[in-house]
Amino acid sequence: MSCSIEVPGAPAIPGETKPRIAANKADGQLTANREGVSNMHDNFLRGMELAGKDAACLGHRPFDADGKPGPYSWMTFGELNQTASNVGSGLTKLGVAHKSCIGILSPNRIEWPIVEHASYIYDFITVPMYDTLGIDAIKYMAVETEMSLIAIAPEKLAILFELWPTLPLVKTVVVFGQIPVEYADSTNIPEGAKLMTLDDVATLGANDAPAPLPETPATANDACTICYTSGTTGTPKGVVLSHMCFLSTVNCVSERMALGFIPHFDNKDVHLSILPLAHCLE
């Protein structure tokens, strides 16, 4: 039995296969029919309601001075929500507009999902940036999406500083953790641009009144992230994924569990991140 079918009515495009959907969706429509859940932030709030704001939500293992991982450190749902809200407010105060793109150039670390959740709250579109595609691909992503801000891990700053003079729209670079001393007072920062830490952004967002939330929250059909593929030829291809794409995946998992197709899990279980967070499956 086939698990998927071609989307009914999908146009035939030369050189492309037709999109496919789960075989049990005869109407070919994605579903995300949780009441009150229209976007990924709504989905997070639903999870916090079910688990409780003091329940563990996001964990990581900090490394010591010798590079050895220590015990897990956890943020609660409430802490993540507040931190992400502060970051989103700070990014807005820095001039990032609702529905505009922000880049994330970093290996897996706890700041990655914090920026992601901030984007859900303030309706930014995240653009994960794979440096394995090469420096030209990084520039292409930044230019095509017209991003004004890039969030970055310290070890990726060398790539950014090589490109920054060619990216006039990138006015702010936000560093996860501390800014390495060799970049802190760099004369290579373009005129009118700034380099700051994520902690600085969160502090800015928390100071005085928070930045106003979008007048109209993101809908299920609004863009959530742009995932670039390597492409078989030419430049990387940006795939625009809506909030509906991710919400329907959550809904599908719930349906599959109810039908007994996959093992049951709930808020007492933990997802272990093993793929790069820039990967669509993660």
PDB file of C-alpha atoms in Angstrom:
ATOM      1  CA  MET A   1       0.000   0.000   0.000  1.00  0.00           C
ATOM      2  CA  SER A   2       1.330   3.419  -0.949  1.00  0.00           C
ATOM      3  CA  CYS A   3       1.702   5.877   1.921  1.00  0.00           C
ATOM      4  CA  SER A   4       1.410   8.892  -0.370  1.00  0.00           C
ATOM      5  CA  ILE A   5      -0.390  10.051  -3.498  1.00  0.00           C
ATOM      6  CA  GLU A   6       0.094  12.895  -5.941  1.00  0.00           C
ATOM      7  CA  VAL A   7      -1.755  16.025  -4.853  1.00  0.00           C
ATOM      8  CA  PRO A   8      -5.028  16.006  -6.815  1.00  0.00           C
ATOM      9  CA  GLY A   9      -5.122  18.719  -9.447  1.00  0.00           C
ATOM     10  CA  ALA A  10      -1.454  19.659  -9.094  1.00  0.00           C
ATOM     11  CA  PRO A  11      -0.155  21.100 -12.383  1.00  0.00           C
ATOM     12  CA  ALA A  12       2.414  19.197 -14.405  1.00  0.00           C
ATOM     13  CA  ILE A  13       5.610  21.262 -14.582  1.00  0.00           C
ATOM     14  CA  PRO A  14       8.332  20.120 -17.005  1.00  0.00           C
ATOM     15  CA  GLY A  15      11.373  18.821 -15.154  1.00  0.00           C
ATOM     16  CA  GLU A  16       9.557  18.527 -11.826  1.00  0.00           C
ATOM     17  CA  THR A  17       7.671  15.763 -10.069  1.00  0.00           C
ATOM     18  CA  LYS A  18       4.234  16.531  -8.697  1.00  0.00           C
ATOM     19  CA  PRO A  19       3.960  17.206  -4.958  1.00  0.00           C
ATOM     20  CA  ARG A  20       2.717  14.304  -2.885  1.00  0.00           C
ATOM     21  CA  ILE A  21       0.527  14.080   0.195  1.00  0.00           C
ATOM     22  CA  ALA A  22      -0.498  11.380   2.668  1.00  0.00           C
ATOM     23  CA  ALA A  23      -2.705   8.765   1.007  1.00  0.00           C
ATOM     24  CA  ASN A  24      -5.441   9.150   3.636  1.00  0.00           C
ATOM     25  CA  LYS A  25      -5.911  12.812   2.657  1.00  0.00           C
ATOM     26  CA  ALA A  26      -8.230  12.212  -0.271  1.00  0.00           C
ATOM     27  CA  ASP A  27      -8.980  15.908  -0.715  1.00  0.00           C
ATOM     28  CA  GLY A  28      -5.289  16.705  -0.973  1.00  0.00           C
ATOM     29  CA  GLN A  29      -5.480  19.343   1.738  1.00  0.00           C
ATOM     30  CA  LEU A  30      -3.071  19.803   4.602  1.00  0.00           C
ATOM     31  CA  THR A  31      -4.836  19.917   7.944  1.00  0.00           C
ATOM     32  CA  ALA A  32      -3.965  21.784  11.103  1.00  0.00           C
ATOM     33  CA  ASN A  33      -7.351  21.925  12.748  1.00  0.00           C
ATOM     34  CA  ARG A  34      -6.415  22.538  16.371  1.00  0.00           C
ATOM     35  CA  GLU A  35      -8.799  25.154  17.707  1.00  0.00           C
ATOM     36  CA  GLY A  36      -6.996  28.390  18.471  1.00  0.00           C
ATOM     37  CA  VAL A  37      -3.764  27.301  16.748  1.00  0.00           C
ATOM     38  CA  SER A  38      -3.109  29.356  13.615  1.00  0.00           C
ATOM     39  CA  ASN A  39       0.681  29.660  13.684  1.00  0.00           C
ATOM     40  CA  MET A  40       3.755  28.202  15.333  1.00  0.00           C
ATOM     41  CA  HIS A  41       3.615  30.536  18.330  1.00  0.00           C
ATOM     42  CA  ASP A  42       0.041  29.438  18.985  1.00  0.00           C
ATOM     43  CA  ASN A  43       1.319  25.874  18.830  1.00  0.00           C
ATOM     44  CA  PHE A  44       3.998  26.645  21.426  1.00  0.00           C
ATOM     45  CA  LEU A  45       1.423  28.274  23.721  1.00  0.00           C
ATOM     46  CA  ARG A  46      -0.745  25.169  23.344  1.00  0.00           C
ATOM     47  CA  GLY A  47       2.201  23.034  24.444  1.00  0.00           C
ATOM     48  CA  MET A  48       2.859  25.304  27.415  1.00  0.00           C
ATOM     49  CA  GLU A  49      -0.806  25.054  28.395  1.00  0.00           C
ATOM     50  CA  LEU A  50      -0.662  21.250  28.323  1.00  0.00           C
ATOM     51  CA  ALA A  51       2.704  20.840  30.054  1.00  0.00           C
ATOM     52  CA  GLY A  52       2.628  23.845  32.374  1.00  0.00           C
ATOM     53  CA  LYS A  53       4.826  26.938  32.188  1.00  0.00           C
ATOM     54  CA  ASP A  54       7.222  25.513  34.790  1.00  0.00           C
ATOM     55  CA  ALA A  55       7.795  22.262  32.894  1.00  0.00           C
ATOM     56  CA  ALA A  56      11.185  21.659  31.273  1.00  0.00           C
ATOM     57  CA  CYS A  57      11.087  22.663  27.617  1.00  0.00           C
ATOM     58  CA  LEU A  58      14.508  23.272  26.038  1.00  0.00           C
ATOM     59  CA  GLY A  59      17.689  21.629  27.262  1.00  0.00           C
ATOM     60  CA  HIS A  60      21.356  21.629  26.341  1.00  0.00           C
ATOM     61  CA  ARG A  61      24.679  20.471  27.761  1.00  0.00           C
ATOM     62  CA  PRO A  62      27.051  23.397  28.329  1.00  0.00           C
ATOM     63  CA  PHE A  63      30.747  22.708  27.751  1.00  0.00           C
ATOM     64  CA  ASP A  64      33.371  23.418  30.400  1.00  0.00           C
ATOM     65  CA  ALA A  65      36.726  25.134  29.820  1.00  0.00           C
ATOM     66  CA  ASP A  66      38.238  21.839  28.654  1.00  0.00           C
ATOM     67  CA  GLY A  67      35.526  21.309  26.074  1.00  0.00           C
ATOM     68  CA  LYS A  68      33.790  18.546  28.021  1.00  0.00           C
ATOM     69  CA  PRO A  69      29.962  18.531  28.131  1.00  0.00           C
ATOM     70  CA  GLY A  70      28.441  18.966  31.562  1.00  0.00           C
ATOM     71  CA  PRO A  71      24.998  17.974  32.849  1.00  0.00           C
ATOM     72  CA  TYR A  72      21.875  19.113  31.042  1.00  0.00           C
ATOM     73  CA  SER A  73      20.622  22.618  31.744  1.00  0.00           C
ATOM     74  CA  TRP A  74      16.938  23.264  31.069  1.00  0.00           C
ATOM     75  CA  MET A  75      14.746  26.252  30.266  1.00  0.00           C
ATOM     76  CA  THR A  76      11.107  25.966  31.237  1.00  0.00           C
ATOM     77  CA  PHE A  77       8.279  26.769  28.839  1.00  0.00           C
ATOM     78  CA  GLY A  78       7.737  30.044  30.665  1.00  0.00           C
ATOM     79  CA  GLU A  79      11.418  30.983  30.553  1.00  0.00           C
ATOM     80  CA  LEU A  80      11.698  30.215  26.852  1.00  0.00           C
ATOM     81  CA  ASN A  81       8.552  32.189  26.098  1.00  0.00           C
ATOM     82  CA  GLN A  82       9.796  35.222  28.042  1.00  0.00           C
ATOM     83  CA  THR A  83      13.323  35.090  26.615  1.00  0.00           C
ATOM     84  CA  ALA A  84      12.045  34.684  23.055  1.00  0.00           C
ATOM     85  CA  SER A  85       9.609  37.561  23.599  1.00  0.00           C
ATOM     86  CA  ASN A  86      12.461  39.792  24.796  1.00  0.00           C
ATOM     87  CA  VAL A  87      14.621  38.824  21.814  1.00  0.00           C
ATOM     88  CA  GLY A  88      11.778  39.424  19.363  1.00  0.00           C
ATOM     89  CA  SER A  89      11.081  42.796  20.945  1.00  0.00           C
ATOM     90  CA  GLY A  90      14.767  43.693  20.719  1.00  0.00           C
ATOM     91  CA  LEU A  91      14.998  42.681  17.066  1.00  0.00           C
ATOM     92  CA  THR A  92      11.948  44.814  16.313  1.00  0.00           C
ATOM     93  CA  LYS A  93      13.511  47.801  18.088  1.00  0.00           C
ATOM     94  CA  LEU A  94      16.599  47.255  15.915  1.00  0.00           C
ATOM     95  CA  GLY A  95      14.460  47.751  12.838  1.00  0.00           C
ATOM     96  CA  VAL A  96      13.543  44.215  11.798  1.00  0.00           C
ATOM     97  CA  ALA A  97      10.070  44.473  10.286  1.00  0.00           C
ATOM     98  CA  HIS A  98       7.287  41.933  10.619  1.00  0.00           C
ATOM     99  CA  LYS A  99       7.343  39.398   7.761  1.00  0.00           C
ATOM    100  CA  SER A 100      10.939  40.254   6.883  1.00  0.00           C
ATOM    101  CA  CYS A 101      13.749  37.699   6.750  1.00  0.00           C
ATOM    102  CA  ILE A 102      16.508  37.101   9.288  1.00  0.00           C
ATOM    103  CA  GLY A 103      19.417  34.742   8.698  1.00  0.00           C
ATOM    104  CA  ILE A 104      20.732  32.163  11.167  1.00  0.00           C
ATOM    105  CA  LEU A 105      24.291  30.937  10.582  1.00  0.00           C
ATOM    106  CA  SER A 106      25.215  28.577  13.397  1.00  0.00           C
ATOM    107  CA  PRO A 107      25.655  24.958  14.386  1.00  0.00           C
ATOM    108  CA  ASN A 108      23.182  23.561  16.903  1.00  0.00           C
ATOM    109  CA  ARG A 109      23.125  25.520  20.149  1.00  0.00           C
ATOM    110  CA  ILE A 110      20.425  26.756  22.497  1.00  0.00           C
ATOM    111  CA  GLU A 111      20.288  30.261  21.026  1.00  0.00           C
ATOM    112  CA  TRP A 112      19.135  28.843  17.668  1.00  0.00           C
ATOM    113  CA  PRO A 113      15.606  27.851  18.804  1.00  0.00           C
ATOM    114  CA  ILE A 114      15.377  30.986  20.963  1.00  0.00           C
ATOM    115  CA  VAL A 115      15.748  33.147  17.846  1.00  0.00           C
ATOM    116  CA  GLU A 116      13.369  30.829  16.016  1.00  0.00           C
ATOM    117  CA  HIS A 117      10.667  31.217  18.673  1.00  0.00           C
ATOM    118  CA  ALA A 118      11.240  34.979  18.744  1.00  0.00           C
ATOM    119  CA  SER A 119      10.526  34.934  15.023  1.00  0.00           C
ATOM    120  CA  TYR A 120       7.274  33.053  15.594  1.00  0.00           C
ATOM    121  CA  ILE A 121       6.135  35.648  18.126  1.00  0.00           C
ATOM    122  CA  TYR A 122       7.026  38.697  16.035  1.00  0.00           C
ATOM    123  CA  ASP A 123       6.285  37.181  12.626  1.00  0.00           C
ATOM    124  CA  PHE A 124       9.786  37.193  11.157  1.00  0.00           C
ATOM    125  CA  ILE A 125      10.785  34.665   8.491  1.00  0.00           C
ATOM    126  CA  THR A 126      13.846  32.628   9.425  1.00  0.00           C
ATOM    127  CA  VAL A 127      16.442  31.711   6.799  1.00  0.00           C
ATOM    128  CA  PRO A 128      18.770  28.931   8.004  1.00  0.00           C
ATOM    129  CA  MET A 129      22.146  29.321   6.286  1.00  0.00           C
ATOM    130  CA  TYR A 130      24.230  26.258   5.474  1.00  0.00           C
ATOM    131  CA  ASP A 131      27.883  27.295   5.229  1.00  0.00           C
ATOM    132  CA  THR A 132      28.664  23.841   3.800  1.00  0.00           C
ATOM    133  CA  LEU A 133      27.129  25.139   0.550  1.00  0.00           C
ATOM    134  CA  GLY A 134      29.993  27.616   0.277  1.00  0.00           C
ATOM    135  CA  ILE A 135      30.493  31.312   0.886  1.00  0.00           C
ATOM    136  CA  ASP A 136      28.913  32.287  -2.444  1.00  0.00           C
ATOM    137  CA  ALA A 137      25.734  30.459  -1.413  1.00  0.00           C
ATOM    138  CA  ILE A 138      25.632  32.367   1.889  1.00  0.00           C
ATOM    139  CA  LYS A 139      25.843  35.646  -0.014  1.00  0.00           C
ATOM    140  CA  TYR A 140      23.157  34.496  -2.450  1.00  0.00           C
ATOM    141  CA  MET A 141      20.739  33.664   0.388  1.00  0.00           C
ATOM    142  CA  ALA A 142      21.312  37.005   2.105  1.00  0.00           C
ATOM    143  CA  VAL A 143      20.850  39.005  -1.093  1.00  0.00           C
ATOM    144  CA  GLU A 144      17.837  37.110  -2.437  1.00  0.00           C
ATOM    145  CA  THR A 145      15.871  37.327   0.828  1.00  0.00           C
ATOM    146  CA  GLU A 146      16.921  40.955   1.480  1.00  0.00           C
ATOM    147  CA  MET A 147      17.677  40.138   5.112  1.00  0.00           C
ATOM    148  CA  SER A 148      18.761  43.028   7.313  1.00  0.00           C
ATOM    149  CA  LEU A 149      19.990  40.925  10.228  1.00  0.00           C
ATOM    150  CA  ILE A 150      21.997  37.737  10.672  1.00  0.00           C
ATOM    151  CA  ALA A 151      22.223  35.786  13.946  1.00  0.00           C
ATOM    152  CA  ILE A 152      25.502  33.909  14.068  1.00  0.00           C
ATOM    153  CA  ALA A 153      27.760  31.657  16.131  1.00  0.00           C
ATOM    154  CA  PRO A 154      31.165  33.176  17.021  1.00  0.00           C
ATOM    155  CA  GLU A 155      33.069  30.540  15.038  1.00  0.00           C
ATOM    156  CA  LYS A 156      31.250  31.601  11.854  1.00  0.00           C
ATOM    157  CA  LEU A 157      32.220  35.276  12.094  1.00  0.00           C
ATOM    158  CA  ALA A 158      35.190  34.871   9.741  1.00  0.00           C
ATOM    159  CA  ILE A 159      32.765  33.960   6.950  1.00  0.00           C
ATOM    160  CA  LEU A 160      30.516  36.886   7.775  1.00  0.00           C
ATOM    161  CA  PHE A 161      33.303  39.461   7.904  1.00  0.00           C
ATOM    162  CA  GLU A 162      34.548  38.327   4.515  1.00  0.00           C
ATOM    163  CA  LEU A 163      31.071  38.879   3.063  1.00  0.00           C
ATOM    164  CA  TRP A 164      29.736  41.793   5.089  1.00  0.00           C
ATOM    165  CA  PRO A 165      31.149  44.592   2.871  1.00  0.00           C
ATOM    166  CA  THR A 166      29.197  43.081  -0.046  1.00  0.00           C
ATOM    167  CA  LEU A 167      25.906  42.924   1.903  1.00  0.00           C
ATOM    168  CA  PRO A 168      24.701  46.529   2.207  1.00  0.00           C
ATOM    169  CA  LEU A 169      21.274  45.511   3.520  1.00  0.00           C
ATOM    170  CA  VAL A 170      22.707  43.586   6.505  1.00  0.00           C
ATOM    171  CA  LYS A 171      22.790  46.311   9.144  1.00  0.00           C
ATOM    172  CA  THR A 172      22.969  44.147  12.266  1.00  0.00           C
ATOM    173  CA  VAL A 173      24.846  40.974  13.169  1.00  0.00           C
ATOM    174  CA  VAL A 174      23.829  39.284  16.423  1.00  0.00           C
ATOM    175  CA  VAL A 175      26.389  36.943  17.971  1.00  0.00           C
ATOM    176  CA  PHE A 176      25.470  33.931  20.093  1.00  0.00           C
ATOM    177  CA  GLY A 177      27.528  34.008  23.286  1.00  0.00           C
ATOM    178  CA  GLN A 178      30.451  36.424  23.518  1.00  0.00           C
ATOM    179  CA  ILE A 179      31.991  38.391  20.668  1.00  0.00           C
ATOM    180  CA  PRO A 180      35.597  37.192  20.158  1.00  0.00           C
ATOM    181  CA  VAL A 181      38.087  39.933  20.985  1.00  0.00           C
ATOM    182  CA  GLU A 182      39.482  39.985  17.450  1.00  0.00           C
ATOM    183  CA  TYR A 183      36.076  41.095  16.152  1.00  0.00           C
ATOM    184  CA  ALA A 184      34.831  43.261  19.019  1.00  0.00           C
ATOM    185  CA  ASP A 185      36.567  46.428  17.794  1.00  0.00           C
ATOM    186  CA  SER A 186      36.911  45.404  14.185  1.00  0.00           C
ATOM    187  CA  THR A 187      37.417  48.172  11.658  1.00  0.00           C
ATOM    188  CA  ASN A 188      35.828  45.882   9.074  1.00  0.00           C
ATOM    189  CA  ILE A 189      32.303  46.542  10.330  1.00  0.00           C
ATOM    190  CA  PRO A 190      30.581  48.460   7.523  1.00  0.00           C
ATOM    191  CA  GLU A 191      29.633  52.064   8.226  1.00  0.00           C
ATOM    192  CA  GLY A 192      26.212  52.285   9.829  1.00  0.00           C
ATOM    193  CA  ALA A 193      26.175  48.599  10.791  1.00  0.00           C
ATOM    194  CA  LYS A 194      26.471  47.100  14.261  1.00  0.00           C
ATOM    195  CA  LEU A 195      27.741  43.938  15.945  1.00  0.00           C
ATOM    196  CA  MET A 196      26.085  42.894  19.217  1.00  0.00           C
ATOM    197  CA  THR A 197      25.334  39.830  21.333  1.00  0.00           C
ATOM    198  CA  LEU A 198      22.013  38.049  21.679  1.00  0.00           C
ATOM    199  CA  ASP A 199      22.030  38.960  25.376  1.00  0.00           C
ATOM    200  CA  ASP A 200      22.268  42.633  24.358  1.00  0.00           C
ATOM    201  CA  VAL A 201      19.268  42.159  22.066  1.00  0.00           C
ATOM    202  CA  ALA A 202      17.234  40.519  24.844  1.00  0.00           C
ATOM    203  CA  THR A 203      18.127  43.339  27.254  1.00  0.00           C
ATOM    204  CA  LEU A 204      17.127  45.936  24.670  1.00  0.00           C
ATOM    205  CA  GLY A 205      13.828  44.149  24.153  1.00  0.00           C
ATOM    206  CA  ALA A 206      13.079  43.959  27.876  1.00  0.00           C
ATOM    207  CA  ASN A 207      13.954  47.604  28.599  1.00  0.00           C
ATOM    208  CA  ASP A 208      11.096  50.089  28.814  1.00  0.00           C
ATOM    209  CA  ALA A 209       7.983  48.917  26.990  1.00  0.00           C
ATOM    210  CA  PRO A 210       8.278  45.869  24.726  1.00  0.00           C
ATOM    211  CA  ALA A 211       8.014  46.462  20.997  1.00  0.00           C
ATOM    212  CA  PRO A 212       4.450  46.132  19.709  1.00  0.00           C
ATOM    213  CA  LEU A 213       3.405  42.748  18.423  1.00  0.00           C
ATOM    214  CA  PRO A 214       2.201  42.435  14.828  1.00  0.00           C
ATOM    215  CA  GLU A 215      -1.239  44.009  14.412  1.00  0.00           C
ATOM    216  CA  THR A 216      -2.309  40.861  12.589  1.00  0.00           C
ATOM    217  CA  PRO A 217      -0.681  37.624  13.846  1.00  0.00           C
ATOM    218  CA  ALA A 218       0.724  35.243  11.266  1.00  0.00           C
ATOM    219  CA  THR A 219      -1.840  32.982   9.649  1.00  0.00           C
ATOM    220  CA  ALA A 220      -1.343  29.333   8.789  1.00  0.00           C
ATOM    221  CA  ASN A 221      -0.653  30.253   5.167  1.00  0.00           C
ATOM    222  CA  ASP A 222       1.984  32.889   5.932  1.00  0.00           C
ATOM    223  CA  ALA A 223       5.659  32.142   5.342  1.00  0.00           C
ATOM    224  CA  CYS A 224       7.458  30.749   8.385  1.00  0.00           C
ATOM    225  CA  THR A 225      10.916  29.831   7.099  1.00  0.00           C
ATOM    226  CA  ILE A 226      12.828  29.655   3.835  1.00  0.00           C
ATOM    227  CA  CYS A 227      14.859  26.473   3.600  1.00  0.00           C
ATOM    228  CA  TYR A 228      17.583  26.541   0.969  1.00  0.00           C
ATOM    229  CA  THR A 229      18.561  23.348  -0.800  1.00  0.00           C
ATOM    230  CA  SER A 230      21.856  22.751  -2.544  1.00  0.00           C
ATOM    231  CA  GLY A 231      20.023  22.233  -5.837  1.00  0.00           C
ATOM    232  CA  THR A 232      21.252  19.890  -8.523  1.00  0.00           C
ATOM    233  CA  THR A 233      22.390  22.774 -10.726  1.00  0.00           C
ATOM    234  CA  GLY A 234      23.047  26.464 -10.355  1.00  0.00           C
ATOM    235  CA  THR A 235      22.386  28.535  -7.270  1.00  0.00           C
ATOM    236  CA  PRO A 236      20.664  27.261  -4.095  1.00  0.00           C
ATOM    237  CA  LYS A 237      16.888  27.045  -4.273  1.00  0.00           C
ATOM    238  CA  GLY A 238      14.854  28.640  -1.489  1.00  0.00           C
ATOM    239  CA  VAL A 239      11.789  26.633  -0.463  1.00  0.00           C
ATOM    240  CA  VAL A 240       9.203  28.818   1.272  1.00  0.00           C
ATOM    241  CA  LEU A 241       7.551  26.845   4.070  1.00  0.00           C
ATOM    242  CA  SER A 242       4.384  28.159   5.687  1.00  0.00           C
ATOM    243  CA  HIS A 243       3.244  27.820   9.278  1.00  0.00           C
ATOM    244  CA  MET A 244       0.709  25.334   7.888  1.00  0.00           C
ATOM    245  CA  CYS A 245       3.536  23.050   6.718  1.00  0.00           C
ATOM    246  CA  PHE A 246       4.768  22.585  10.267  1.00  0.00           C
ATOM    247  CA  LEU A 247       1.361  22.597  11.945  1.00  0.00           C
ATOM    248  CA  SER A 248       0.130  19.903   9.571  1.00  0.00           C
ATOM    249  CA  THR A 249       3.162  17.782  10.480  1.00  0.00           C
ATOM    250  CA  VAL A 250       2.228  18.057  14.163  1.00  0.00           C
ATOM    251  CA  ASN A 251      -1.363  17.179  13.303  1.00  0.00           C
ATOM    252  CA  CYS A 252      -0.221  14.234  11.204  1.00  0.00           C
ATOM    253  CA  VAL A 253       1.841  12.829  14.077  1.00  0.00           C
ATOM    254  CA  SER A 254      -1.195  13.089  16.367  1.00  0.00           C
ATOM    255  CA  GLU A 255      -3.332  11.279  13.799  1.00  0.00           C
ATOM    256  CA  ARG A 256      -0.711   8.579  13.255  1.00  0.00           C
ATOM    257  CA  MET A 257      -0.449   7.972  17.005  1.00  0.00           C
ATOM    258  CA  ALA A 258      -4.230   7.734  17.343  1.00  0.00           C
ATOM    259  CA  LEU A 259      -4.298   5.138  14.559  1.00  0.00           C
ATOM    260  CA  GLY A 260      -1.473   3.155  16.143  1.00  0.00           C
ATOM    261  CA  PHE A 261       0.934   3.674  13.240  1.00  0.00           C
ATOM    262  CA  ILE A 262       3.652   5.154  15.457  1.00  0.00           C
ATOM    263  CA  PRO A 263       4.451   4.720  19.172  1.00  0.00           C
ATOM    264  CA  HIS A 264       2.624   7.027  21.561  1.00  0.00           C
ATOM    265  CA  PHE A 265       4.537   9.863  23.180  1.00  0.00           C
ATOM    266  CA  ASP A 266       3.518  12.888  25.223  1.00  0.00           C
ATOM    267  CA  ASN A 267       4.929  15.824  27.174  1.00  0.00           C
ATOM    268  CA  LYS A 268       6.867  13.490  29.454  1.00  0.00           C
ATOM    269  CA  ASP A 269       9.041  12.437  26.512  1.00  0.00           C
ATOM    270  CA  VAL A 270      11.997  14.382  25.097  1.00  0.00           C
ATOM    271  CA  HIS A 271      13.032  15.004  21.496  1.00  0.00           C
ATOM    272  CA  LEU A 272      16.802  14.629  21.026  1.00  0.00           C
ATOM    273  CA  SER A 273      18.134  16.905  18.301  1.00  0.00           C
ATOM    274  CA  ILE A 274      20.677  15.028  16.169  1.00  0.00           C
ATOM    275  CA  LEU A 275      20.416  16.751  12.778  1.00  0.00           C
ATOM    276  CA  PRO A 276      21.598  20.298  12.075  1.00  0.00           C
ATOM    277  CA  LEU A 277      18.853  22.722  13.068  1.00  0.00           C
ATOM    278  CA  ALA A 278      19.192  24.231   9.591  1.00  0.00           C
ATOM    279  CA  HIS A 279      17.922  20.908   8.212  1.00  0.00           C
ATOM    280  CA  CYS A 280      14.205  20.932   7.419  1.00  0.00           C
ATOM    281  CA  LEU A 281      13.602  17.592   9.170  1.00  0.00           C
ATOM    282  CA  GLU A 282      14.918  18.970  12.460  1.00  0.00           C
TER     283      GLU A 282
END
